[in-house]
CSV table of C-alpha atoms and ligand atoms in Angstrom, one decimal:
chain,number,residue,atom,x,y,z
A,1,MET,CA,-9.6,-22.2,9.7
A,2,LYS,CA,-7.4,-18.9,10.7
A,3,ILE,CA,-4.9,-17.2,8.8
A,4,LEU,CA,-2.6,-14.4,9.8
A,5,GLY,CA,-1.9,-12.0,6.9
A,6,ILE,CA,1.2,-9.8,6.7
A,7,GLU,CA,1.4,-6.7,4.7
A,8,THR,CA,4.5,-4.5,4.4
A,9,SER,CA,4.7,-3.5,0.9
A,10,CYS,CA,5.0,0.1,1.1
A,11,ASP,CA,4.7,2.4,4.3
A,12,GLU,CA,2.0,0.6,6.2
A,13,THR,CA,2.9,-2.4,8.6
A,14,ALA,CA,-0.2,-4.2,8.7
A,15,VAL,CA,-1.3,-7.6,10.0
A,16,ALA,CA,-4.8,-9.3,10.4
A,17,VAL,CA,-6.3,-12.4,11.4
A,18,ILE,CA,-9.2,-13.9,9.6
A,19,GLU,CA,-11.3,-16.8,10.3
A,20,ASP,CA,-13.2,-19.1,7.7
A,21,SER,CA,-12.8,-16.5,5.1
A,22,THR,CA,-15.6,-14.3,6.8
A,23,LYS,CA,-14.8,-13.0,10.0
A,24,ILE,CA,-12.3,-10.5,10.7
A,25,LEU,CA,-10.7,-11.1,14.1
A,26,SER,CA,-8.3,-8.5,14.1
A,27,ASN,CA,-7.0,-5.7,11.5
A,28,VAL,CA,-4.1,-3.7,12.9
A,29,VAL,CA,-2.3,-1.0,10.6
A,30,SER,CA,0.7,1.0,11.6
A,31,SER,CA,1.1,3.8,9.4
A,32,GLN,CA,4.5,5.6,8.8
A,33,ILE,CA,2.9,8.8,7.4
A,34,ASP,CA,4.0,11.1,10.0
A,35,LEU,CA,7.5,9.8,9.6
A,36,HIS,CA,8.0,10.3,5.7
A,37,LYS,CA,6.0,13.8,6.2
A,38,GLU,CA,9.5,15.0,7.1
A,39,THR,CA,11.3,13.8,4.0
A,40,GLY,CA,8.2,14.7,1.7
A,41,GLY,CA,8.1,11.0,0.5
A,42,VAL,CA,8.9,7.4,1.2
A,43,VAL,CA,12.7,6.9,1.8
A,44,PRO,CA,12.9,3.2,1.5
A,45,GLU,CA,15.8,2.8,4.0
A,46,VAL,CA,13.6,4.6,6.6
A,47,ALA,CA,10.6,2.6,5.8
A,48,ALA,CA,12.4,-0.5,6.0
A,49,ARG,CA,13.7,0.4,9.6
A,50,ALA,CA,10.1,1.3,10.8
A,51,HIS,CA,8.6,-1.9,9.6
A,52,THR,CA,11.6,-4.1,11.4
A,53,GLU,CA,10.8,-2.0,14.5
A,54,LYS,CA,7.0,-2.5,14.5
A,55,ILE,CA,6.5,-5.9,12.6
A,56,ILE,CA,6.6,-8.3,15.7
A,57,PRO,CA,4.8,-5.7,18.0
A,58,VAL,CA,1.9,-5.6,15.4
A,59,VAL,CA,1.9,-9.4,15.0
A,60,GLU,CA,1.4,-9.7,18.7
A,61,LYS,CA,-1.2,-6.9,18.7
A,62,ALA,CA,-3.3,-8.7,15.9
A,63,LEU,CA,-3.1,-12.0,17.8
A,64,ASP,CA,-4.1,-10.3,21.3
A,65,GLU,CA,-7.1,-8.6,19.5
A,66,ALA,CA,-8.0,-11.8,17.8
A,67,GLY,CA,-7.9,-13.5,21.3
A,68,ILE,CA,-5.8,-16.4,20.2
A,69,GLY,CA,-2.4,-17.7,20.2
A,70,SER,CA,0.1,-19.0,17.5
A,71,ALA,CA,-0.8,-22.5,18.0
A,72,ASP,CA,-4.3,-21.7,16.6
A,73,LEU,CA,-3.3,-20.5,13.3
A,74,ASP,CA,-3.6,-22.7,10.1
A,75,ALA,CA,-1.6,-20.6,7.9
A,76,ILE,CA,0.6,-17.4,7.4
A,77,ALA,CA,0.2,-15.2,4.4
A,78,VAL,CA,2.3,-12.2,3.2
A,79,THR,CA,2.7,-9.9,0.4
A,80,ARG,CA,5.7,-10.8,-1.8
A,81,GLY,CA,5.2,-7.9,-4.2
A,82,PRO,CA,5.0,-5.7,-6.0
A,83,GLY,CA,6.5,-2.9,-3.7
A,84,LEU,CA,9.6,-1.6,-2.2
A,85,VAL,CA,12.2,-4.2,-2.0
A,86,THR,CA,13.5,-3.1,1.4
A,87,SER,CA,9.8,-2.9,2.5
A,88,LEU,CA,8.7,-5.9,1.4
A,89,LEU,CA,11.8,-8.1,2.8
A,90,VAL,CA,10.8,-7.3,6.3
A,91,GLY,CA,7.1,-8.8,6.0
A,92,VAL,CA,8.5,-12.0,4.0
A,93,GLN,CA,11.5,-12.7,6.0
A,94,THR,CA,9.1,-12.2,9.2
A,95,ALA,CA,6.4,-14.6,7.6
A,96,LYS,CA,9.2,-17.0,7.0
A,97,ALA,CA,10.7,-17.1,10.4
A,98,LEU,CA,7.0,-17.4,11.7
A,99,ALA,CA,6.2,-20.5,9.3
A,100,TYR,CA,9.3,-22.1,10.4
A,101,ALA,CA,9.0,-21.5,14.1
A,102,TRP,CA,5.4,-22.0,14.2
A,103,GLU,CA,5.4,-24.9,12.0
A,104,LYS,CA,2.8,-23.3,9.6
A,105,PRO,CA,2.0,-23.4,5.9
A,106,LEU,CA,3.1,-20.2,4.1
A,107,ILE,CA,1.2,-18.7,1.5
A,108,ALA,CA,2.5,-15.9,-0.9
A,109,ILE,CA,0.2,-13.2,-2.0
A,110,ASN,CA,0.3,-10.7,-4.9
A,111,HIS,CA,-0.3,-7.3,-3.3
A,112,ILE,CA,-2.8,-6.3,-6.5
A,113,GLU,CA,-4.6,-9.6,-6.1
A,114,GLY,CA,-5.1,-8.3,-2.4
A,115,HIS,CA,-6.6,-5.1,-3.4
A,116,ILE,CA,-8.9,-6.8,-5.8
A,117,TYR,CA,-10.0,-9.3,-3.1
A,118,ALA,CA,-10.7,-6.1,-1.0
A,119,THR,CA,-13.4,-5.1,-3.6
A,120,LEU,CA,-14.8,-8.5,-4.1
A,121,PHE,CA,-15.7,-8.4,-0.6
A,122,GLY,CA,-17.9,-6.1,1.6
A,123,VAL,CA,-17.4,-5.8,5.2
A,124,GLU,CA,-20.4,-5.5,7.7
A,125,ASP,CA,-20.7,-5.2,11.5
A,126,GLN,CA,-22.9,-8.0,12.7
A,127,GLU,CA,-23.3,-8.3,16.5
A,128,GLY,CA,-20.3,-6.2,17.2
A,129,GLU,CA,-18.3,-8.5,15.0
A,130,GLN,CA,-16.8,-7.6,11.6
A,131,LYS,CA,-17.8,-10.1,8.8
A,132,ILE,CA,-16.8,-10.2,5.3
A,133,ILE,CA,-19.6,-10.7,2.9
A,134,MET,CA,-18.8,-11.8,-0.8
A,135,ARG,CA,-20.4,-9.8,-3.3
A,136,ASP,CA,-23.4,-11.1,-4.9
A,137,PRO,CA,-22.4,-13.2,-8.1
A,138,ASP,CA,-24.9,-11.1,-10.1
A,139,SER,CA,-22.5,-8.3,-10.0
A,140,LEU,CA,-20.1,-10.4,-12.3
A,141,PRO,CA,-18.4,-9.9,-14.8
A,142,ALA,CA,-16.8,-6.8,-13.4
A,143,VAL,CA,-14.0,-4.6,-14.5
A,144,ILE,CA,-11.8,-3.5,-11.8
A,145,LEU,CA,-9.7,-0.4,-11.5
A,146,THR,CA,-6.9,-0.7,-8.9
A,147,VAL,CA,-5.0,2.8,-8.3
A,148,SER,CA,-2.5,3.3,-5.7
A,149,GLY,CA,1.1,4.6,-5.1
A,150,GLY,CA,2.7,1.5,-6.8
A,151,HIS,CA,0.3,0.4,-9.2
A,152,THR,CA,-2.5,1.2,-11.7
A,153,GLU,CA,-4.2,-2.0,-13.2
A,154,LEU,CA,-7.3,-2.7,-15.0
A,155,ALA,CA,-8.6,-6.5,-14.8
A,156,LEU,CA,-11.7,-8.3,-15.6
A,157,ILE,CA,-13.4,-10.5,-13.0
A,158,LYS,CA,-15.4,-13.2,-14.3
A,159,ASN,CA,-15.6,-15.0,-10.9
A,160,ALA,CA,-13.4,-14.9,-7.8
A,161,GLY,CA,-11.4,-17.5,-9.5
A,162,ASP,CA,-11.0,-16.2,-12.9
A,163,ILE,CA,-9.3,-12.8,-13.1
A,164,LYS,CA,-7.8,-11.3,-16.1
A,165,ARG,CA,-5.3,-8.7,-16.5
A,166,LEU,CA,-6.3,-6.0,-19.2
A,167,GLY,CA,-3.8,-3.5,-18.7
A,168,SER,CA,-1.5,-1.5,-16.3
A,169,THR,CA,0.7,1.7,-16.2
A,170,ILE,CA,3.9,1.5,-18.4
A,171,ASP,CA,5.5,4.1,-16.3
A,172,ASP,CA,4.5,6.0,-13.1
A,173,ALA,CA,1.5,4.8,-11.1
A,174,ALA,CA,-1.6,7.2,-10.6
A,175,GLY,CA,-1.0,7.6,-6.9
A,176,GLU,CA,3.1,8.2,-7.6
A,177,ALA,CA,2.0,10.8,-10.1
A,178,PHE,CA,-0.4,12.6,-7.3
A,179,ASP,CA,2.7,12.2,-5.2
A,180,LYS,CA,5.4,13.7,-7.4
A,181,VAL,CA,2.9,16.6,-8.8
A,182,ALA,CA,2.4,17.6,-5.0
A,183,GLN,CA,5.8,17.7,-4.3
A,184,LEU,CA,6.4,19.9,-7.4
A,185,LEU,CA,3.8,22.2,-6.0
A,186,GLY,CA,5.5,22.3,-2.6
A,187,LEU,CA,2.1,20.3,-1.2
A,188,GLY,CA,3.6,18.0,1.1
A,189,TYR,CA,3.4,14.2,1.6
A,190,PRO,CA,1.4,12.1,0.8
A,191,GLY,CA,0.3,14.1,-2.3
A,192,GLY,CA,-3.0,12.4,-3.2
A,193,PRO,CA,-4.8,14.2,-0.2
A,194,ALA,CA,-2.9,17.4,-0.8
A,195,ILE,CA,-3.6,17.8,-4.3
A,196,SER,CA,-7.4,17.1,-4.0
A,197,ARG,CA,-7.5,19.6,-1.1
A,198,ALA,CA,-5.7,22.3,-3.2
A,199,ALA,CA,-8.0,21.3,-6.3
A,200,GLU,CA,-11.2,22.4,-4.5
A,201,ALA,CA,-10.2,26.1,-5.1
A,202,GLY,CA,-8.8,25.6,-8.4
A,203,ASP,CA,-10.1,25.6,-12.1
A,204,PRO,CA,-9.9,22.4,-13.6
A,205,GLY,CA,-10.1,23.6,-17.4
A,206,LYS,CA,-7.4,26.6,-16.6
A,207,PHE,CA,-4.4,24.5,-18.1
A,208,ASP,CA,-4.9,22.0,-20.9
A,209,PHE,CA,-2.8,19.1,-19.7
A,210,PRO,CA,-2.2,15.8,-21.7
A,211,ARG,CA,-4.4,13.0,-21.2
A,212,PRO,CA,-1.8,10.0,-22.1
A,213,LYS,CA,-3.1,7.2,-23.8
A,214,LEU,CA,-6.8,8.1,-23.4
A,215,ASP,CA,-7.6,7.1,-27.0
A,216,SER,CA,-4.9,4.2,-27.3
A,217,ASP,CA,-6.4,0.8,-28.6
A,218,ASP,CA,-4.8,-1.1,-25.5
A,219,PHE,CA,-5.8,-0.7,-21.6
A,220,ASP,CA,-2.3,0.5,-20.7
A,221,PHE,CA,-1.9,3.9,-18.8
A,222,SER,CA,1.1,6.2,-18.8
A,223,PHE,CA,1.5,9.3,-16.4
A,224,SER,CA,5.0,10.3,-16.7
A,225,GLY,CA,4.5,12.7,-19.7
A,226,LEU,CA,1.7,14.4,-17.9
A,227,LYS,CA,3.8,14.9,-14.8
A,228,THR,CA,6.6,16.5,-17.4
A,229,ALA,CA,4.0,18.7,-18.7
A,230,VAL,CA,3.0,19.9,-14.9
A,231,LEU,CA,6.7,20.3,-14.2
A,232,TYR,CA,7.2,22.9,-17.2
A,233,LYS,CA,3.9,24.6,-16.6
A,234,VAL,CA,5.0,25.2,-12.9
A,235,GLN,CA,8.6,26.1,-14.2
A,236,GLU,CA,6.8,28.7,-16.5
A,237,LEU,CA,4.6,30.3,-13.6
A,238,ARG,CA,7.5,30.3,-11.5
A,239,LYS,CA,9.6,32.1,-14.2
A,240,ASN,CA,6.9,34.7,-14.8
A,241,ASP,CA,6.4,35.2,-11.1
A,242,GLU,CA,3.0,33.9,-11.3
A,243,LEU,CA,3.2,30.8,-9.1
A,244,ASN,CA,0.7,31.8,-6.0
A,245,GLU,CA,-1.9,29.9,-4.2
A,246,GLN,CA,-4.4,30.3,-6.8
A,247,THR,CA,-2.3,29.1,-9.8
A,248,ILE,CA,-1.0,26.3,-7.5
A,249,SER,CA,-5.0,25.3,-7.1
A,250,ASP,CA,-5.4,25.6,-10.8
A,251,VAL,CA,-2.3,23.5,-11.4
A,252,ALA,CA,-3.5,21.0,-8.9
A,253,ALA,CA,-7.2,20.9,-10.2
A,254,SER,CA,-6.2,20.7,-14.0
A,255,PHE,CA,-3.8,17.9,-13.1
A,256,GLN,CA,-6.5,16.0,-11.2
A,257,LYS,CA,-8.8,16.4,-14.0
A,258,ALA,CA,-6.5,15.0,-16.6
A,259,VAL,CA,-5.7,11.9,-14.5
A,260,ILE,CA,-9.4,11.3,-13.9
A,261,ASP,CA,-10.3,11.8,-17.4
A,262,VAL,CA,-8.0,8.8,-18.5
A,263,LEU,CA,-8.7,6.6,-15.6
A,264,VAL,CA,-12.4,7.0,-16.0
A,265,GLY,CA,-12.4,7.0,-20.0
A,266,LYS,CA,-10.5,3.8,-20.0
A,267,THR,CA,-12.4,1.9,-17.4
A,268,ILE,CA,-15.7,2.7,-18.8
A,269,ARG,CA,-14.5,1.5,-22.4
A,270,ALA,CA,-12.8,-1.7,-20.7
A,271,ALA,CA,-16.3,-2.4,-19.1
A,272,GLU,CA,-18.4,-1.9,-22.2
A,273,GLU,CA,-15.9,-3.9,-24.4
A,274,ASN,CA,-16.0,-6.7,-21.9
A,275,ASN,CA,-19.7,-6.8,-21.4
A,276,ALA,CA,-19.2,-5.9,-17.4
A,277,LYS,CA,-22.1,-5.4,-15.1
A,278,THR,CA,-20.2,-3.6,-12.6
A,279,ILE,CA,-17.2,-1.3,-12.0
A,280,MET,CA,-15.1,-1.7,-9.1
A,281,LEU,CA,-12.7,0.8,-7.8
A,282,SER,CA,-9.7,0.1,-5.2
A,283,GLY,CA,-6.3,1.3,-4.0
A,284,GLY,CA,-5.3,4.4,-2.1
A,285,VAL,CA,-6.1,6.8,-4.9
A,286,ALA,CA,-9.9,5.7,-4.6
A,287,ALA,CA,-10.1,7.8,-1.5
A,288,ASN,CA,-10.0,10.7,-4.3
A,289,LYS,CA,-13.5,12.1,-4.1
A,290,SER,CA,-13.5,13.5,-7.7
A,291,LEU,CA,-12.5,10.2,-8.9
A,292,ARG,CA,-15.1,8.1,-7.2
A,293,GLU,CA,-17.9,10.8,-8.1
A,294,GLU,CA,-16.9,10.8,-11.8
A,295,LEU,CA,-16.5,7.0,-12.2
A,296,LYS,CA,-19.7,6.5,-10.4
A,297,ALA,CA,-21.7,9.0,-12.4
A,298,GLN,CA,-20.3,7.6,-15.7
A,299,THR,CA,-20.8,4.0,-14.6
A,300,THR,CA,-24.7,4.6,-13.5
A,301,ALA,CA,-24.9,6.6,-16.8
A,302,LYS,CA,-24.2,3.3,-18.5
A,303,ASN,CA,-26.7,1.2,-16.4
A,304,MET,CA,-23.8,-0.5,-14.6
A,305,LYS,CA,-23.4,-0.9,-10.9
A,306,PHE,CA,-20.5,1.0,-9.3
A,307,ILE,CA,-18.7,-0.7,-6.0
A,308,VAL,CA,-15.9,0.9,-4.0
A,309,PRO,CA,-14.8,-0.7,-0.7
A,310,PRO,CA,-14.8,1.5,2.5
A,311,ILE,CA,-11.4,3.7,2.5
A,312,ASP,CA,-9.9,1.6,5.1
A,313,PHE,CA,-10.0,-1.3,2.9
A,314,CYS,CA,-8.9,0.7,-0.4
A,315,THR,CA,-5.7,1.6,1.3
A,316,ASP,CA,-2.9,-1.0,2.2
A,317,ASN,CA,-4.2,-3.5,4.9
A,318,ALA,CA,-3.6,-7.1,5.9
A,319,VAL,CA,-7.0,-8.1,5.7
A,320,MET,CA,-7.1,-8.5,2.0
A,321,ILE,CA,-4.1,-10.4,2.4
A,322,ALA,CA,-5.3,-12.9,4.5
A,323,ALA,CA,-8.7,-12.9,2.7
A,324,ALA,CA,-6.8,-13.6,-0.6
A,325,ALA,CA,-4.9,-16.6,1.0
A,326,PHE,CA,-8.1,-18.9,1.7
A,327,PRO,CA,-8.4,-20.1,-1.9
A,328,LYS,CA,-5.0,-20.9,-2.1
A,329,LEU,CA,-4.6,-22.8,1.1
A,330,GLU,CA,-7.9,-24.8,0.0
A,331,ASN,CA,-6.1,-25.5,-3.4
A,332,GLY,CA,-2.6,-26.4,-1.9
A,333,ASP,CA,-1.1,-23.5,-3.5
A,334,LEU,CA,1.8,-23.0,-0.8
A,335,ALA,CA,4.9,-21.2,-0.6
A,336,ASP,CA,8.2,-22.9,0.6
A,337,TRP,CA,9.7,-20.8,3.1
A,338,LYS,CA,13.3,-22.1,2.3
A,339,VAL,CA,13.2,-20.6,-1.0
A,340,LEU,CA,10.5,-17.6,-0.9
A,341,GLY,CA,11.9,-14.4,-2.2
A,342,VAL,CA,10.2,-10.9,-2.7
A,343,ASP,CA,9.3,-9.7,-6.3
A,344,THR,CA,9.3,-6.0,-6.5
A,345,THR,CA,8.0,-6.0,-10.2
A,346,LEU,CA,5.2,-8.6,-9.9
A,347,THR,CA,2.2,-7.7,-12.2
A,348,LEU,CA,-1.1,-9.2,-12.0
A,349,VAL,CA,-1.0,-12.6,-13.1
A,350,ASP,CA,-4.2,-14.2,-14.6
A,351,LEU,CA,-5.9,-16.3,-12.1
A,352,GLY,CA,-7.9,-19.1,-13.2
A,353,ASN,CA,-8.6,-19.6,-16.9
B,401,KG4,O1,-3.1,1.6,-1.4
B,401,KG4,P1,-2.0,2.7,-1.0
B,401,KG4,O2,-2.5,3.0,0.5
B,401,KG4,O3,-0.6,2.3,-0.7
B,401,KG4,C1,-0.1,1.7,-2.0
B,401,KG4,O4,-0.2,0.5,-2.2
B,401,KG4,O5,0.8,2.6,-2.7
B,401,KG4,O6,-2.2,4.1,-1.8
B,401,KG4,C2,-1.4,5.1,-1.5
B,401,KG4,C3,-1.4,6.3,-2.6
B,401,KG4,C4,-0.6,7.4,-2.5
B,401,KG4,O7,0.1,7.6,-3.6
B,401,KG4,C5,-1.6,8.6,-2.1
B,401,KG4,O8,-1.0,9.8,-2.5
B,401,KG4,C6,-2.8,8.2,-2.9
B,401,KG4,O9,-2.8,6.7,-2.7
B,401,KG4,N1,-3.8,9.1,-2.4
B,401,KG4,C7,-4.8,9.7,-3.1
B,401,KG4,C8,-5.6,10.4,-2.3
B,401,KG4,N2,-5.6,9.6,-0.9
B,401,KG4,C9,-4.6,8.9,-1.1
B,401,KG4,N3,-4.5,10.2,-4.3
B,401,KG4,C10,-5.5,10.9,-4.9
B,401,KG4,N4,-6.5,11.6,-4.2
B,401,KG4,C11,-6.6,11.2,-2.7
B,401,KG4,N5,-7.5,11.7,-2.0
B,402,ZN,ZN1,-1.5,-1.0,-2.1
């Protein structure tokens, strides 16, 4: 069984081919980061145009690298949401057209489910081939935190077919907050890596920013108030002529600490309340070294296991989309190319029971 996965929910045009749920035959990611650096963020129309230019060459490259033709495929999987509408449309319309032209079943994937799959599997090099290794079932139940530019989700995984949503952001995603604060501080795009670099020279205790919803009973997050608090602080520093390299670093470090305190605090509590054996981390913000270190330290202090995929599988990729499609193909959970549309606000739906 070979599935071609397509991912275009934000600013990466990604296509991958996976065989029998374990073998990665190809994994092509064409990033638009350089394009969006010019505007300091993703302009949806610009992203869509780049996806439109890249999608067919990227599909061809993925098939070439896999050493197969379209006739060898058993299905086509595509991200249908959440994400930017203009970006999602390119992937979904391409997948629909290919499914029709090549007469293949079509499978619609929730992007967050994809990120969860990327953490549920490990990737190993075996005799020059990349293989997907499913995690030891002893790792489950696990609580997984998925944090990226578009989502902040906490979920409980009892097994691969039983995933329950615990909470999510009620406003900005964690990565979005990083990107917006970086813009406020003039640190450029993408904001996450820029903030973490600036934070290295800063004092995380210098400014006392709020930790929204840290002690609330639910497992939801909120970052817009924190972002506003940073805005006021930057305005105050600027007014007093105190905004300089050091204070920018101090704001970056204090902001990063506030985000990490909330993410780590709520994830640990979710794991304890659900008797989880493992805490998993995924999404682009998982690239943040301080977040990884802090969550790992607190997880191991509670005698739980900590799992984070390699960075390439934390950020957007199509391997996770093709991988998430295998159980759906087996269960006959197919989409109809005539009616499939995008869903920009799709949340993580509970899977299984
Ligand atoms: O998963 P991803 O590649 O795309 C989305 O699905 O959004 O995540 C991108 C997000 C961006 O907001 C970026 O600023 C953030 O991940 N990010 C980071 C770091 N590296 C990337 N955030 C914090 N620290 C980082 N080192
Ligand atoms: Zn993502």
